[in-house]
Amino acid sequence: MSNKRSLSNDEIVTYLSTLYESESEGDPISEDEENEYIPNQESSSESDDYHDNSGNENEQLQSTVALSNTEDTLDVQTTSTTILTGKDGTRWESIDQNLVNAGRITAQNIIREIPGPTSVAKRQVFPGQVLSSFIIKHIQKCTETEARMKVNDETWNISFEEIYATIGIMYARGVLAKGQSVENLWSVKWGPPFFRETMSRARFKEIMKFLRFDIRSSRSIRMQTDKFAMILEVWDRFIKNSISCYRPSENITVDEHLFPTKCRCPFTQYIASKPDKFGIKFWLAADAKSKYLLNGFPYLGKDESRPSNQPLSEYVVLKLTEPYTGKGRNVTTDNFFTSVKLAEKLLAKNTSLVGTVNRIRREIPISIRNTHDKQYSSQILKHNQYTLTVYQCKKNKNVLLLSTVHKKVEIGNDTKRTPDTISYYNNSKFGVDVVDQMARLYTTKAASRRWPVQVFYNILDFSGINACIIYKEVTGELISRRDFILRLAEELQKTFKNIHAEGNSESDADTYADANVSNTSNKRKQCQIRQCKGNKTTEICCKCKEFVCGKCTNIVIKKIICVKCKQ
C-alpha cells in the first residue's frame, strides 16, 4: 500500500510566497516548473510517492491553491482600505484618489435658472427705487399716527417726498459725513450744501423724532408673540422684495452678521470675536459671486417655532435656503452649521453642501481629531455621498471639510498641495463677510436710542448694496458704489427739492397772504438761529420750524420768518 500525504497549511503558504516572488521578478512559471516545485521537508521516497498520485490529490491541490489565491487577494484589498468610525456610528472609508473616477456631475449641481435680476427688478431699475412704495406708505402711516398723538395735532402730516428726502439725507451722510452730528451737517461753515438744500435741520430732526414702523396702540399684543414686532413689517417686506428681484448663482453663503449697537434691546448679543462686541445678530444668506443679500432674519433668542429635536444651525440653514433649494445650487457654511445630517437633508432637496466641520462633532472619528500628519498633506474619507477632506494646513493644525459636490478630490500642484475641496470652499465662503464689509464702509448708521431705528439703518445699508448690484447688471454701467450712493441720494432728494423750490419761487406776499397768525409754542425755548445772545422765545419760523426771537426775525405780512430763511 502506497503512502499518501496531503499538503499542510505551512507548505501551501510557502508555495504561494515562492510563486509571488517568481511573478514579481517577471519570469513566467511553466506548468512543468510548477509541478516540479514541491516543498520537500521529508524523504525523497515520500516525494516520489506524492508524484505518482495524479488523481484526486492533484485536483484537491489546484482547488486549494485557487482558493488561497482568492483569499490572499481579498486580504490585500481590505488592508489597503482603512475604515474609521465616529461616535454616532458613521463609518468613513479612507480612499485612494488614483482609483476613483470623476464621473458625471450630479443632479443637485445642475443650475435650472439663469442667475441675475428678475423681470420685476428690470422693470423698476432706477437708483431711487431702494424701498418699495408699500414700505414707504407703511412708514408714512406709522409716523403720522405717532406724531399726531404726541403733538396733539391731527393736521400733522408727512409726504412721500419728505420720507424719500429723509432717506436721501441718511445715504449722503454715510458717504460725505459719516459719524458727524446733525448740527455739523447743516452748518454753513462745515456742512456740505446738500443737506441744507434738501430740507431744514428742524424738519429733519422732527421727522426723526416721530419716525416709527408700527402702530403703538397694538404693539403690546404683538410683542407678546414676537420681539421683533416693532419693525417686523418693514423687514419682512424688504426680504420679500430681495427674493423676488434676484436669482443667485450656483453658490450661496450662509453666515451670521452682527449689526453694532448698544441701544436698549431685549435681544442684544455679545460676541467677543467681533470687532464691535455688542449688537443685533442676523442670520444672512448671500450670493457668493455678486454679494447680493438674498435672505435673512434676526436672532431673537429661543424660537418656539423651531422643533425641539432640530439644532439651531440646521434650522437656520434650511430656513434661509428654502426659496432656492431644488434648483442646482450649493450652500457654503462654516463649522457652526456644517454636519452630516444637514448635508443629508439638503441632498434630499437636490442641494449640495460644502463647509468646514467642527472636530468635536460625533460623526468625526476620534483618530481624525488628533491627527498631525506631515504639513500640506491630505487624507480623503468617504461615507455614502459625503467626502471628508482632512488637510494639514499648519504644522499643528488640520482643517476638516465636508463636501457633497466632489466625488473625486484632486490635489493641487502648488507648494501647499491644496485639495480642490479647500479651494472651492475658499472661493465661495466669503459672501456674507463681504456684504458686512460693504455695509460698514458707507453705513447710514447714526446715534439713536431706539433699536427699531438702528435696524432701519441696517435695512438701508443692505438695500443700497442690492440696488447697486441690480443697477449695474441691468444697465451694464461701470459705476463705483460710492458714486451710486451719491446718485441715489440725489434721486431721492429731487422730487422734494422741486416742490420746495416751486414754493420759494413765489413772492413772499403771495405765499403767505392767507396767514395772519404766526406759529407759537406753549413753552419758551432758546432761539435756534444763534444770531442773538441766546434769547428765549415762543415764536417759531414758518419755513424752517425753528424757534426764533424778535432780534432774529423778519416779518412778512404778519408771518414770522427767521433771517436765514429770508436770505
Coordinates of C-alpha atoms in Angstrom, one line a residue:
M1 CA 0.0 0.0 0.0
S2 CA 1.5 3.3 -1.1
N3 CA 1.9 6.2 1.4
K4 CA -0.5 9.1 0.6
R5 CA 0.1 12.6 2.1
S6 CA -1.8 15.9 1.7
L7 CA -0.1 19.3 1.8
S8 CA 0.0 21.1 5.2
N9 CA -1.0 24.8 5.6
D10 CA 2.6 25.8 6.1
E11 CA 3.6 24.1 2.8
I12 CA 0.8 25.9 0.9
V13 CA 1.9 29.3 2.3
T14 CA 5.5 28.6 1.4
Y15 CA 4.4 27.6 -2.1
L16 CA 2.3 30.7 -2.7
S17 CA 5.1 33.0 -1.4
T18 CA 7.6 31.5 -3.8
L19 CA 5.1 31.8 -6.6
Y20 CA 4.6 35.5 -6.0
E21 CA 8.3 36.1 -5.8
S22 CA 8.7 34.5 -9.2
E23 CA 5.9 36.6 -10.7
S24 CA 7.4 39.8 -9.2
E25 CA 10.7 39.1 -11.0
G26 CA 8.9 39.0 -14.3
D27 CA 9.7 35.3 -15.1
P28 CA 6.6 33.3 -16.0
I29 CA 6.4 29.9 -14.5
S30 CA 5.6 27.0 -16.8
E31 CA 3.3 24.1 -15.8
D32 CA 6.3 21.7 -15.7
E33 CA 8.2 24.0 -13.4
E34 CA 5.2 24.4 -11.2
N35 CA 4.7 20.6 -10.9
E36 CA 8.4 20.2 -10.2
Y37 CA 8.3 22.5 -7.2
I38 CA 7.1 20.7 -4.1
P39 CA 8.2 21.7 -0.6
N40 CA 10.4 18.8 0.5
Q41 CA 10.9 18.6 4.2
E42 CA 10.7 14.8 4.3
S43 CA 12.4 11.9 2.5
S44 CA 12.7 11.7 -1.3
S45 CA 10.7 8.4 -1.3
E46 CA 7.7 10.3 0.1
S47 CA 8.1 12.9 -2.6
D48 CA 8.1 10.2 -5.3
D49 CA 5.0 8.6 -3.8
Y50 CA 3.4 12.0 -4.0
H51 CA 4.1 12.5 -7.7
D52 CA 2.7 9.1 -8.5
N53 CA -0.7 10.1 -7.4
S54 CA -2.1 12.4 -10.1
G55 CA -5.8 11.9 -9.5
N56 CA -7.9 13.4 -6.7
E57 CA -4.9 14.7 -4.9
N58 CA -4.0 17.0 -7.8
E59 CA -7.5 18.3 -8.1
Q60 CA -7.5 19.0 -4.4
L61 CA -4.2 20.8 -4.6
Q62 CA -5.5 23.0 -7.6
S63 CA -8.7 23.9 -5.8
T64 CA -6.8 24.7 -2.6
V65 CA -4.3 26.9 -4.4
A66 CA -7.1 28.8 -6.3
L67 CA -9.0 29.4 -3.0
S68 CA -5.8 30.6 -1.3
N69 CA -5.1 33.0 -4.2
T70 CA -8.6 34.4 -3.9
E71 CA -8.4 34.8 -0.2
D72 CA -5.0 36.5 -0.4
T73 CA -6.2 39.0 -3.0
L74 CA -9.2 39.9 -0.8
D75 CA -6.9 40.4 2.1
V76 CA -4.7 42.8 0.1
Q77 CA -7.7 45.0 -0.9
T78 CA -9.0 45.0 2.6
T79 CA -5.7 46.0 4.2
S80 CA -5.3 48.9 1.7
T81 CA -8.7 50.4 2.8
T82 CA -9.0 51.9 6.3
I83 CA -12.4 52.1 8.0
L84 CA -12.8 54.8 10.6
T85 CA -16.0 55.1 12.8
G86 CA -17.4 58.1 14.6
K87 CA -19.1 58.1 18.0
D88 CA -22.5 58.0 16.4
G89 CA -21.6 55.0 14.2
T90 CA -20.8 56.9 11.0
R91 CA -18.3 54.8 9.0
W92 CA -15.7 56.6 6.9
E93 CA -13.7 54.8 4.3
S94 CA -10.2 56.1 3.5
I95 CA -9.8 56.1 -0.3
D96 CA -7.0 56.3 -2.7
Q97 CA -7.8 59.1 -5.2
N98 CA -5.9 57.3 -8.0
L99 CA -8.6 54.6 -8.0
V100 CA -11.6 57.0 -8.1
N101 CA -13.2 58.1 -11.3
A102 CA -14.6 61.6 -11.6
G103 CA -17.9 60.6 -13.1
R104 CA -20.7 62.9 -14.3
I105 CA -21.9 66.0 -12.5
T106 CA -24.6 65.1 -10.0
A107 CA -28.2 66.3 -10.4
Q108 CA -28.1 68.6 -7.4
N109 CA -25.4 70.7 -9.1
I110 CA -27.1 71.5 -12.3
I111 CA -28.4 75.1 -12.3
R112 CA -32.0 75.3 -13.5
E113 CA -32.3 79.1 -13.5
I114 CA -30.5 81.9 -15.2
P115 CA -28.7 83.9 -12.4
G116 CA -29.2 87.7 -12.3
P117 CA -32.0 90.3 -11.9
T118 CA -35.6 89.1 -12.5
S119 CA -38.1 90.8 -14.7
V120 CA -39.6 92.5 -11.7
A121 CA -36.3 94.2 -11.0
K122 CA -35.7 95.1 -14.6
R123 CA -39.0 97.0 -14.9
Q124 CA -38.0 99.2 -11.9
V125 CA -34.3 99.8 -12.4
F126 CA -33.5 103.3 -11.4
P127 CA -31.4 104.4 -8.5
G128 CA -34.2 105.9 -6.4
Q129 CA -36.1 102.6 -6.1
V130 CA -34.4 101.1 -3.0
L131 CA -37.5 100.6 -0.9
S132 CA -40.9 99.7 -2.3
S133 CA -43.9 102.1 -2.1
F134 CA -45.5 99.6 0.3
I135 CA -42.7 100.2 2.8
I136 CA -42.8 104.0 2.4
K137 CA -46.6 104.0 2.8
H138 CA -46.4 102.0 5.9
I139 CA -43.7 104.3 7.4
Q140 CA -45.8 107.3 6.5
K141 CA -48.9 105.9 8.3
C142 CA -47.0 104.9 11.4
T143 CA -45.1 108.2 11.6
E144 CA -48.1 110.4 11.2
T145 CA -50.0 108.4 13.8
E146 CA -47.2 108.8 16.3
A147 CA -46.7 112.5 15.7
R148 CA -50.4 113.4 15.9
M149 CA -50.6 111.6 19.2
K150 CA -47.5 113.3 20.6
V151 CA -48.2 116.9 19.5
N152 CA -52.0 116.6 19.8
D153 CA -52.4 117.9 16.2
E154 CA -54.5 116.0 13.7
T155 CA -53.2 118.1 10.8
W156 CA -49.6 116.9 11.2
N157 CA -48.5 115.0 8.1
I158 CA -45.5 113.9 6.1
S159 CA -45.5 113.2 2.4
F160 CA -43.8 110.5 0.4
E161 CA -41.4 113.1 -0.9
E162 CA -40.3 114.1 2.6
I163 CA -39.7 110.4 3.5
Y164 CA -37.6 109.9 0.4
A165 CA -35.7 113.1 1.1
T166 CA -35.0 112.0 4.6
I167 CA -33.7 108.6 3.4
G168 CA -31.5 110.5 0.9
I169 CA -30.0 112.6 3.7
M170 CA -29.2 109.3 5.5
Y171 CA -27.4 107.9 2.5
A172 CA -25.5 111.1 1.8
R173 CA -24.4 111.3 5.5
G174 CA -22.9 107.8 5.2
V175 CA -20.7 108.9 2.3
L176 CA -20.0 112.6 2.9
A177 CA -20.1 113.0 6.7
K178 CA -20.2 109.6 8.4
G179 CA -20.3 110.0 12.2
Q180 CA -21.0 113.7 12.1
S181 CA -23.7 115.3 14.3
V182 CA -26.8 116.9 12.8
E183 CA -25.7 120.4 13.8
N184 CA -22.5 120.0 11.8
L185 CA -24.3 118.6 8.7
W186 CA -26.4 121.8 8.5
S187 CA -23.5 124.1 9.4
V188 CA -22.8 126.8 6.8
K189 CA -19.1 126.6 7.5
W190 CA -18.5 122.8 7.9
G191 CA -21.5 121.0 6.4
P192 CA -22.0 120.0 2.7
P193 CA -24.6 122.1 1.0
F194 CA -26.6 119.0 0.0
F195 CA -28.3 118.8 3.5
R196 CA -29.3 122.5 3.6
E197 CA -30.7 122.3 0.1
T198 CA -32.8 119.3 0.8
M199 CA -34.7 120.3 4.0
S200 CA -34.3 122.3 7.1
R201 CA -32.5 120.9 10.1
A202 CA -35.5 121.4 12.3
R203 CA -37.8 119.4 10.0
F204 CA -35.3 116.6 9.7
K205 CA -35.0 116.4 13.5
E206 CA -38.8 116.4 13.8
I207 CA -39.2 113.6 11.3
M208 CA -36.5 111.5 13.1
K209 CA -38.2 112.2 16.4
F210 CA -41.5 110.8 15.3
L211 CA -40.2 108.1 12.8
R212 CA -42.0 104.8 13.6
F213 CA -42.5 101.5 11.9
D214 CA -45.6 100.2 13.7
I215 CA -48.7 101.4 15.5
R216 CA -48.2 102.0 19.2
S217 CA -51.8 101.0 20.1
S218 CA -51.4 97.4 19.1
R219 CA -47.8 97.0 19.9
S220 CA -48.2 95.3 23.3
I221 CA -50.2 92.5 21.9
R222 CA -47.8 91.8 19.1
M223 CA -44.8 92.0 21.3
Q224 CA -46.1 89.1 23.4
T225 CA -45.6 86.7 20.4
D226 CA -42.8 88.4 18.5
K227 CA -39.9 90.5 20.0
F228 CA -39.2 92.0 16.5
A229 CA -42.8 93.3 16.1
M230 CA -41.8 97.0 16.2
I231 CA -40.2 96.7 12.7
L232 CA -41.2 93.3 11.6
E233 CA -43.5 94.6 8.8
V234 CA -40.7 96.6 7.1
W235 CA -38.1 93.8 7.5
D236 CA -40.3 91.1 6.0
R237 CA -41.3 93.3 3.1
F238 CA -37.6 94.1 2.4
I239 CA -36.7 90.4 2.4
K240 CA -39.6 89.5 0.2
N241 CA -38.5 92.2 -2.3
S242 CA -34.9 90.9 -2.2
I243 CA -36.0 87.4 -3.0
S244 CA -38.3 88.4 -5.9
C245 CA -35.8 90.7 -7.6
Y246 CA -32.8 88.5 -8.0
R247 CA -31.8 84.9 -8.8
P248 CA -28.5 83.8 -7.3
S249 CA -25.6 82.0 -8.9
E250 CA -24.5 78.4 -8.1
N251 CA -23.1 79.2 -4.6
I252 CA -25.0 80.6 -1.6
T253 CA -23.1 81.6 1.5
V254 CA -24.8 81.3 4.9
D255 CA -23.3 83.1 8.0
E256 CA -24.1 85.4 10.9
H257 CA -24.0 89.2 10.8
L258 CA -23.7 91.5 13.9
F259 CA -25.1 95.0 13.5
P260 CA -23.2 97.1 16.1
T261 CA -25.4 98.9 18.6
K262 CA -25.6 99.4 22.3
C263 CA -29.2 100.7 22.5
R264 CA -31.6 99.1 24.9
C265 CA -32.9 96.0 23.1
P266 CA -34.3 92.7 24.5
F267 CA -32.2 90.6 22.1
T268 CA -28.8 92.4 22.0
Q269 CA -25.9 89.9 21.6
Y270 CA -22.4 89.9 22.9
I271 CA -19.8 88.2 20.6
A272 CA -16.2 88.5 21.8
S273 CA -14.8 87.6 18.4
K274 CA -16.5 90.5 16.6
P275 CA -14.8 94.0 16.4
D276 CA -17.8 95.8 18.0
K277 CA -18.7 93.1 20.5
F278 CA -22.3 94.3 21.1
G279 CA -25.1 94.4 18.6
I280 CA -28.2 92.8 17.0
K281 CA -27.4 89.5 15.3
F282 CA -28.8 88.5 12.0
W283 CA -28.6 85.2 10.1
L284 CA -28.0 86.0 6.4
A285 CA -27.7 84.2 3.1
A286 CA -25.8 86.0 0.3
D287 CA -24.8 85.2 -3.3
A288 CA -21.1 84.3 -3.2
K289 CA -20.5 85.7 -6.7
S290 CA -22.4 89.1 -6.8
K291 CA -22.6 89.6 -3.0
Y292 CA -26.4 90.2 -3.3
L293 CA -28.2 89.8 0.0
L294 CA -30.8 87.0 -0.6
N295 CA -32.5 86.2 2.7
G296 CA -32.1 86.9 6.4
F297 CA -33.8 87.1 9.8
P298 CA -32.8 88.3 13.2
Y299 CA -31.7 86.1 16.1
L300 CA -34.2 86.8 19.0
G301 CA -33.2 84.0 21.4
K302 CA -35.1 80.8 21.8
D303 CA -37.6 80.3 18.9
E304 CA -40.7 78.4 19.8
S305 CA -41.4 77.6 16.2
R306 CA -38.2 75.6 15.9
P307 CA -38.6 71.8 16.5
S308 CA -37.1 70.7 19.8
N309 CA -35.1 67.9 18.1
Q310 CA -33.6 70.2 15.4
P311 CA -30.3 72.0 16.1
L312 CA -30.3 75.8 15.7
S313 CA -27.6 75.6 13.0
E314 CA -29.6 73.2 10.9
Y315 CA -32.8 75.2 11.4
V316 CA -31.1 78.4 10.2
V317 CA -29.6 76.9 7.0
L318 CA -32.8 75.2 6.0
K319 CA -34.9 78.3 6.6
L320 CA -32.6 80.7 4.7
T321 CA -32.1 78.4 1.7
E322 CA -35.8 77.4 1.4
P323 CA -36.5 79.6 -1.6
Y324 CA -33.5 78.3 -3.5
T325 CA -33.5 74.5 -2.9
G326 CA -34.1 72.0 -5.7
K327 CA -32.6 74.3 -8.3
G328 CA -29.0 73.0 -8.6
R329 CA -27.2 75.2 -6.1
N330 CA -24.6 74.7 -3.4
V331 CA -24.6 76.1 0.1
T332 CA -21.3 77.0 1.8
T333 CA -21.2 77.2 5.5
D334 CA -18.7 77.4 8.4
N335 CA -18.1 74.9 11.1
F336 CA -21.0 76.2 13.2
F337 CA -23.5 74.9 10.6
T338 CA -21.9 72.0 8.8
S339 CA -22.9 68.5 9.7
V340 CA -23.7 65.2 8.1
K341 CA -27.4 65.4 9.0
L342 CA -27.6 68.9 7.4
A343 CA -25.9 67.6 4.2
E344 CA -28.4 64.7 4.1
K345 CA -31.4 67.0 4.4
L346 CA -30.1 69.3 1.7
L347 CA -29.4 66.3 -0.6
A348 CA -33.0 65.3 -0.2
K349 CA -33.8 68.7 -1.7
N350 CA -31.3 68.4 -4.5
T351 CA -28.9 70.9 -3.0
S352 CA -25.3 70.3 -2.1
L353 CA -23.2 71.4 0.8
V354 CA -19.6 72.4 1.3
G355 CA -18.3 73.6 4.6
T356 CA -15.7 73.2 7.4
V357 CA -16.6 70.8 10.1
N358 CA -16.1 71.2 13.9
R359 CA -13.9 68.4 15.0
I360 CA -15.9 67.7 18.1
R361 CA -19.0 66.5 16.2
R362 CA -20.0 63.0 16.9
E363 CA -19.7 61.8 13.2
I364 CA -16.0 62.7 13.2
P365 CA -13.7 59.7 14.1
I366 CA -11.6 60.2 17.2
S367 CA -8.4 59.3 15.4
I368 CA -9.0 62.2 12.9
R369 CA -9.5 64.8 15.7
N370 CA -5.9 64.4 17.0
T371 CA -4.2 63.6 13.7
H372 CA -1.0 65.5 13.0
D373 CA 0.4 64.4 9.7
K374 CA 3.1 66.0 7.5
Q375 CA 2.4 69.6 6.7
Y376 CA 0.4 70.1 3.5
S377 CA -0.6 66.5 3.4
S378 CA -4.2 65.4 2.8
Q379 CA -6.4 62.5 3.8
I380 CA -9.7 61.7 2.0
L381 CA -12.6 59.9 3.6
K382 CA -15.9 58.8 2.1
H383 CA -19.2 58.0 3.6
N384 CA -22.0 57.4 1.1
Q385 CA -22.2 60.6 -1.0
Y386 CA -20.2 62.6 1.5
T387 CA -16.5 63.4 1.1
L388 CA -14.4 64.5 4.1
T389 CA -11.1 66.2 3.5
V390 CA -8.5 66.3 6.3
Y391 CA -5.9 68.9 5.2
Q392 CA -2.9 69.6 7.4
C393 CA -2.7 73.3 6.7
K394 CA -0.2 74.1 9.5
K395 CA 2.3 72.1 11.5
N396 CA 0.0 71.5 14.5
K397 CA -3.4 72.2 12.9
N398 CA -5.6 70.5 10.3
V399 CA -8.8 71.5 8.6
L400 CA -11.8 69.2 8.2
L401 CA -14.1 70.0 5.3
L402 CA -17.3 68.1 4.3
S403 CA -18.5 68.2 0.7
T404 CA -21.3 66.6 -1.3
V405 CA -20.1 68.2 -4.5
H406 CA -16.8 66.4 -5.0
K407 CA -16.8 62.8 -6.0
K408 CA -13.0 62.9 -6.6
V409 CA -10.6 65.2 -4.7
E410 CA -7.6 66.3 -6.7
I411 CA -4.5 67.6 -5.0
G412 CA -3.0 70.8 -6.4
N413 CA 0.5 71.1 -7.8
D414 CA 1.4 74.2 -5.8
T415 CA 3.8 74.3 -2.9
K416 CA 0.9 73.9 -0.4
R417 CA -0.6 71.0 -2.3
T418 CA -4.1 72.4 -1.7
P419 CA -7.0 70.0 -2.4
D420 CA -9.7 71.3 -4.7
T421 CA -12.3 71.0 -2.0
I422 CA -10.4 73.5 0.1
S423 CA -10.0 75.8 -3.0
Y424 CA -13.7 75.5 -3.7
Y425 CA -14.6 76.5 -0.1
N426 CA -12.2 79.4 -0.1
N427 CA -13.8 80.8 -3.3
S428 CA -17.4 80.6 -2.0
K429 CA -17.2 81.2 1.8
F430 CA -17.0 85.0 2.0
G431 CA -20.4 86.1 0.6
V432 CA -21.8 87.4 3.9
D433 CA -18.5 88.7 5.2
V434 CA -18.1 90.9 2.1
V435 CA -21.6 92.2 2.5
D436 CA -20.8 93.1 6.1
Q437 CA -17.7 95.0 5.0
M438 CA -19.6 96.8 2.2
A439 CA -22.4 97.8 4.6
R440 CA -19.9 99.2 7.2
L441 CA -18.0 101.3 4.6
Y442 CA -20.8 103.6 3.8
T443 CA -23.2 102.9 6.6
T444 CA -26.2 105.1 7.3
K445 CA -25.9 104.3 11.0
A446 CA -26.2 107.3 13.4
A447 CA -26.7 107.8 17.1
S448 CA -30.2 106.6 18.3
R449 CA -31.5 105.1 21.5
R450 CA -34.4 103.3 19.7
W451 CA -33.4 99.9 18.3
P452 CA -36.1 99.9 15.5
V453 CA -34.3 102.9 14.0
Q454 CA -31.0 101.1 14.2
V455 CA -32.5 98.1 12.4
F456 CA -33.9 100.5 9.8
Y457 CA -30.3 101.8 9.2
N458 CA -29.3 98.2 8.6
I459 CA -32.1 97.8 6.1
L460 CA -31.0 100.9 4.2
D461 CA -27.4 99.6 4.1
F462 CA -28.5 96.3 2.6
S463 CA -31.0 98.0 0.2
G464 CA -28.2 100.2 -1.1
I465 CA -26.0 97.2 -1.8
N466 CA -28.7 95.2 -3.6
A467 CA -29.9 98.2 -5.6
C468 CA -26.3 98.9 -6.8
I469 CA -25.8 95.3 -7.9
I470 CA -29.1 95.2 -9.8
Y471 CA -28.5 98.6 -11.5
K472 CA -25.0 97.6 -12.7
E473 CA -26.1 94.2 -14.0
V474 CA -29.1 95.6 -15.9
T475 CA -27.6 98.7 -17.3
G476 CA -24.0 97.4 -17.7
E477 CA -22.7 100.7 -16.4
L478 CA -19.4 100.6 -14.5
I479 CA -20.0 102.7 -11.5
S480 CA -18.5 102.6 -8.1
R481 CA -20.7 102.1 -5.1
R482 CA -19.8 105.5 -3.7
D483 CA -20.9 107.3 -6.8
F484 CA -24.0 105.1 -6.9
I485 CA -25.0 106.1 -3.4
L486 CA -24.5 109.8 -4.1
R487 CA -26.6 109.4 -7.3
L488 CA -29.2 107.6 -5.2
A489 CA -29.3 110.4 -2.6
E490 CA -29.7 112.9 -5.4
E491 CA -32.6 110.9 -6.9
L492 CA -34.3 110.7 -3.5
Q493 CA -33.9 114.4 -2.9
K494 CA -35.0 115.5 -6.4
T495 CA -38.8 115.4 -6.1
F496 CA -39.0 117.1 -2.7
K497 CA -36.4 119.7 -3.7
N498 CA -38.5 120.6 -6.8
I499 CA -41.6 121.1 -4.6
H500 CA -39.7 123.1 -2.2
A501 CA -38.2 125.3 -5.0
E502 CA -41.6 125.9 -6.5
G503 CA -42.9 127.2 -3.2
N504 CA -39.9 129.5 -2.7
S505 CA -40.2 130.9 -6.3
E506 CA -43.4 132.7 -5.5
S507 CA -43.3 136.1 -3.9
D508 CA -43.4 136.2 -0.1
A509 CA -46.7 138.2 -0.2
D510 CA -48.4 135.6 -2.4
T511 CA -47.0 132.7 -0.4
Y512 CA -48.1 134.0 3.0
A513 CA -51.1 136.2 2.1
D514 CA -53.6 134.0 3.8
A515 CA -51.5 133.6 7.0
N516 CA -52.4 136.2 9.6
V517 CA -51.1 134.5 12.7
S518 CA -47.6 133.2 13.4
N519 CA -46.8 129.8 14.8
T520 CA -46.3 129.7 18.5
S521 CA -45.4 127.2 21.2
N522 CA -46.7 126.7 24.7
K523 CA -43.1 126.5 26.0
R524 CA -40.4 129.1 25.8
K525 CA -37.2 127.8 24.3
Q526 CA -33.8 129.2 23.4
C527 CA -33.6 130.8 20.0
Q528 CA -32.1 128.4 17.5
I529 CA -31.0 130.9 14.9
R530 CA -28.0 131.8 17.1
Q531 CA -27.6 135.4 15.9
C532 CA -28.6 136.7 19.3
K533 CA -27.3 136.1 22.8
G534 CA -29.5 133.1 23.5
N535 CA -32.8 134.8 23.9
K536 CA -35.8 132.7 24.8
T537 CA -39.0 132.8 22.7
T538 CA -42.2 131.0 21.9
E539 CA -42.2 132.1 18.2
I540 CA -41.4 129.5 15.5
C541 CA -40.2 130.3 12.0
C542 CA -42.9 129.3 9.4
K543 CA -40.4 127.8 7.0
C544 CA -37.7 126.0 8.9
K545 CA -39.8 125.4 12.1
E546 CA -37.1 126.6 14.4
F547 CA -37.5 128.8 17.5
V548 CA -36.7 132.4 16.6
C549 CA -36.6 135.5 18.8
G550 CA -37.5 139.0 17.8
K551 CA -33.9 140.0 17.1
C552 CA -33.5 137.2 14.5
T553 CA -36.9 137.7 12.9
N554 CA -38.0 139.2 9.6
I555 CA -41.8 139.7 9.4
V556 CA -43.5 139.3 6.0
I557 CA -47.2 140.2 6.1
K558 CA -47.6 139.3 9.8
K559 CA -45.7 136.0 9.1
I560 CA -42.6 135.3 11.2
I561 CA -39.6 134.2 9.1
C562 CA -36.1 134.0 10.5
V563 CA -33.3 135.9 8.9
K564 CA -31.7 132.7 7.5
C565 CA -34.9 131.8 5.6
K566 CA -35.3 135.3 4.4
Q567 CA -31.8 135.3 2.9

